[in-house]
Structure formats: C-alpha cells, structure tokens
Amino acid sequence: MIEATPETLAPGPQTLPGDRTKSAKIGPMIRVNQAGELGAKEIYRGQLAVLKNHPCAPLLEEMAEQESAHLAAFDKLIAERGVRPTALSPVWRMAGYAIGTGSALLGEKAAMAVTVAVEDVIEEHYQNQLHALDRLDDGEEAELRDLIAEFRADELKHRETALENGAEEAPAYQILSRSVKSGTRLAIWLAERV
Ligand SMILES: [Fe+2]
Ligand SMILES: [Fe+2]
C-alpha cells in the first residue's frame, strides 16, 4: 500500500500527470517546425543560387531572411526545452536546396509555384498546431502560440507574394503543385517522428 506522504498527496508542479502528456505533444511540434523552417530556408537558398541576378532576387532574399528568423526561434526553443532535434537535418537541408535549385532552373514562376505549394501546406500545419495548442491550453503556452501565429501570418504573406509573381503561370503548375504538396506533407509526417 502506498503511504500518504506530502509528496503523494500533493505532487509538485513538475510531477503533475498532465505535464508529461503535454510536453510529449509539444516536443514533436517544435521538432517538426524546426525541420520545416530549415527546409524552407534551404529552398530559398537554392532558388537564390540560381536566380541571384533575376529581378525577383530581392523578394527571395526577403523571404529567406524571414525563414532564417523562424528557424532561429525554433532552434532556441529546442535548446531551451531540451527537445530532441530532428535526426534528419541533412535530409531536410539537401531536399530543400534541391527543390530550390531545381524549381529555379525551371524559371522564376516555377520557383514561385513551389513557394505557394509549400506555404499552403505549412499554413495549414501551423493552423492545426494552433488548434492543438488551444485544446491543450492552460495559458502556459501563450508565447509559443503567438510565435506560431506570427509565423503563420508570414507564411501567408510569402504565399501571396508568390501568387502575385506569377506562380500559377508556371509550366505544369498543377503537377508541380501537387508533387510539392505531397512531398511537404510527407516531410511533416516524418519530421514529427524522426
Ligand atoms: Fe517559415
Ligand atoms: Fe515561408
């Protein structure tokens, strides 16, 4: 029989049973976001390597800078909370850079089409995380929530910028868009787990 000690009667804030469940849910969220932002940063780096002298380069640079800031924020959270980072960083880096250069070689409209497709999926992914945080919420994760909401707004702006810059006129837009979207969804699924 368990003796009623002050510990068993009144567990401290660190030992509340809900805490483990909550951190078990939030850890993968931060991990997948870090992985995604790393991939996004690499996509723009790849696109810029090809399109550095194109008139759209300043736009790409601006979006790349925002992705770097997003990544830095999740790097910081990973360190602060002791979350295991994705084991697949080299994969996200390589895949992002390859998608970036590959799409840019097809032209700036294909590069923009990739942005629209990626941001479509990421925006939805961040929205799902916001809903999940709302369900878990006890007010403690307000800062994380604000961060994700802010980044989601940035991603929506990237999507808009890309649409304004001819994304939908890209060659084989539908096929390109569908492949990038399923690739991004697969990457999210993997990054939550590995
Ligand atoms: Fe981002
Ligand atoms: Fe973005």
XYZ file of C-alpha atoms and ligand atoms in Angstrom:
196
model
C 0.000 0.000 0.000
C 1.254 3.468 -0.826
C 1.759 5.586 2.218
C 0.207 9.044 2.130
C 3.215 11.315 2.296
C 3.130 15.023 1.448
C 4.565 14.021 -1.972
C 1.821 11.546 -2.868
C -0.891 13.821 -1.556
C 0.299 16.958 -3.229
C 2.567 16.346 -6.209
C 4.689 19.360 -7.085
C 4.117 21.281 -10.280
C 6.860 19.254 -12.008
C 5.130 15.948 -11.391
C 1.564 16.640 -12.488
C 0.470 13.755 -14.703
C -0.777 16.090 -17.452
C 2.657 17.656 -17.824
C 4.242 14.608 -19.429
C 1.417 14.261 -21.903
C 1.664 17.930 -22.736
C 5.413 18.013 -23.265
C 5.119 14.752 -25.224
C 2.829 16.650 -27.596
C 4.709 19.922 -27.713
C 8.166 18.398 -28.274
C 7.266 16.939 -31.684
C 5.565 20.234 -32.623
C 8.752 22.166 -32.044
C 10.840 19.497 -33.737
C 8.737 19.431 -36.903
C 8.666 23.234 -37.053
C 12.430 23.446 -36.760
C 12.788 20.877 -39.534
C 10.282 22.702 -41.736
C 11.888 26.084 -41.295
C 15.274 24.568 -42.070
C 13.843 23.112 -45.280
C 12.200 26.439 -46.153
C 15.411 28.384 -45.612
C 17.259 25.922 -47.875
C 14.619 26.165 -50.607
C 15.189 29.926 -50.836
C 18.956 29.485 -50.623
C 18.747 27.083 -53.561
C 16.477 29.410 -55.527
C 18.777 32.349 -54.871
C 21.808 30.379 -56.048
C 20.145 30.149 -59.470
C 18.179 33.421 -59.573
C 20.610 35.773 -57.810
C 20.652 38.179 -60.757
C 16.955 37.927 -61.539
C 14.635 40.841 -60.668
C 12.847 38.563 -58.172
C 16.046 38.072 -56.123
C 15.236 40.782 -53.526
C 11.872 39.117 -52.880
C 13.534 35.745 -52.427
C 16.098 37.325 -50.117
C 13.397 38.902 -48.008
C 11.528 35.601 -47.647
C 14.786 33.741 -46.957
C 15.576 36.180 -44.141
C 12.192 35.559 -42.557
C 12.689 31.793 -42.786
C 16.061 32.210 -41.072
C 14.391 34.135 -38.263
C 11.696 31.438 -37.948
C 14.391 28.768 -37.821
C 16.391 30.667 -35.195
C 13.293 30.905 -32.978
C 12.714 27.135 -33.105
C 16.449 26.418 -32.639
C 16.219 28.458 -29.453
C 13.111 26.606 -28.235
C 14.722 23.228 -28.966
C 17.697 24.220 -26.809
C 15.665 25.834 -24.016
C 13.244 22.925 -23.673
C 15.698 20.122 -24.277
C 13.661 18.815 -27.225
C 15.443 16.253 -29.368
C 16.125 17.948 -32.703
C 15.235 16.161 -35.920
C 17.691 13.408 -36.788
C 17.119 14.184 -40.439
C 18.654 17.693 -40.674
C 20.971 16.662 -43.537
C 17.954 15.308 -45.423
C 15.882 18.474 -44.955
C 18.867 20.584 -45.924
C 19.591 18.589 -49.064
C 15.958 18.166 -50.071
C 15.216 21.862 -49.529
C 18.239 23.000 -51.508
C 17.499 20.527 -54.326
C 13.859 21.661 -54.570
C 15.052 25.270 -54.527
C 17.635 24.951 -57.272
C 15.509 22.516 -59.295
C 12.464 24.761 -59.317
C 14.514 27.895 -60.034
C 16.119 26.174 -63.011
C 12.613 25.741 -64.432
C 12.215 29.522 -64.125
C 11.144 32.092 -61.586
C 7.475 31.175 -61.969
C 8.188 27.564 -61.035
C 10.166 28.855 -58.050
C 7.102 30.883 -57.019
C 4.842 27.860 -57.597
C 6.941 25.882 -55.111
C 6.519 28.654 -52.549
C 2.734 28.635 -52.974
C 2.551 24.848 -52.617
C 4.870 24.704 -49.594
C 3.169 27.613 -47.841
C -0.275 26.143 -48.492
C 0.721 23.072 -46.524
C 2.730 24.926 -43.854
C -0.006 27.456 -43.221
C -2.459 24.604 -42.664
C 0.083 22.781 -40.499
C 0.565 25.846 -38.280
C -3.197 26.304 -38.083
C -3.553 22.691 -36.903
C -0.902 23.308 -34.262
C -2.759 26.405 -33.086
C -5.927 24.326 -32.684
C -3.978 21.621 -30.856
C -2.472 24.226 -28.511
C -5.914 25.650 -27.865
C -7.088 22.197 -26.807
C -4.082 21.720 -24.503
C -4.090 25.250 -23.322
C -3.862 26.309 -19.762
C -2.350 29.637 -20.714
C 1.208 28.392 -20.252
C 1.943 28.112 -23.933
C 0.701 31.559 -24.901
C 4.171 32.578 -26.056
C 4.553 29.557 -28.324
C 1.060 30.156 -29.647
C 1.862 33.777 -30.500
C 5.070 32.727 -32.216
C 3.293 30.163 -34.397
C 0.501 32.625 -35.208
C 3.064 35.250 -36.217
C 4.999 32.815 -38.408
C 1.778 31.563 -39.981
C 0.994 35.155 -40.975
C 4.471 35.448 -42.548
C 3.934 32.210 -44.494
C 0.607 33.516 -45.780
C 2.402 36.638 -46.990
C 5.014 34.510 -48.765
C 2.200 32.635 -50.472
C 0.599 35.883 -51.575
C 3.886 37.309 -52.846
C 4.475 34.161 -54.879
C 0.962 34.309 -56.368
C 1.487 37.955 -57.303
C 4.687 36.937 -59.040
C 3.202 34.503 -61.489
C 3.239 31.200 -59.581
C 0.129 29.966 -61.355
C 1.658 30.622 -64.766
C 4.455 28.144 -64.078
C 4.822 25.299 -66.567
C 2.859 22.232 -65.434
C 1.625 24.194 -62.422
C -0.895 21.571 -61.243
C 1.572 18.695 -61.367
C 4.330 20.725 -59.747
C 1.991 21.981 -57.051
C 0.579 18.540 -56.277
C 4.022 16.909 -56.037
C 5.450 19.629 -53.811
C 2.403 19.495 -51.543
C 2.581 15.732 -51.081
C 6.341 15.940 -50.542
C 5.840 18.610 -47.893
C 3.128 16.567 -46.152
C 5.377 13.512 -46.117
C 8.227 15.619 -44.710
C 5.967 16.897 -41.904
C 4.865 13.375 -41.072
C 8.463 12.177 -40.938
C 9.835 15.142 -39.039
C 7.252 14.735 -36.282
C 8.595 11.235 -35.738
C 12.285 11.172 -36.656
Fe 8.851 29.942 -42.148
Fe 7.666 30.786 -45.655
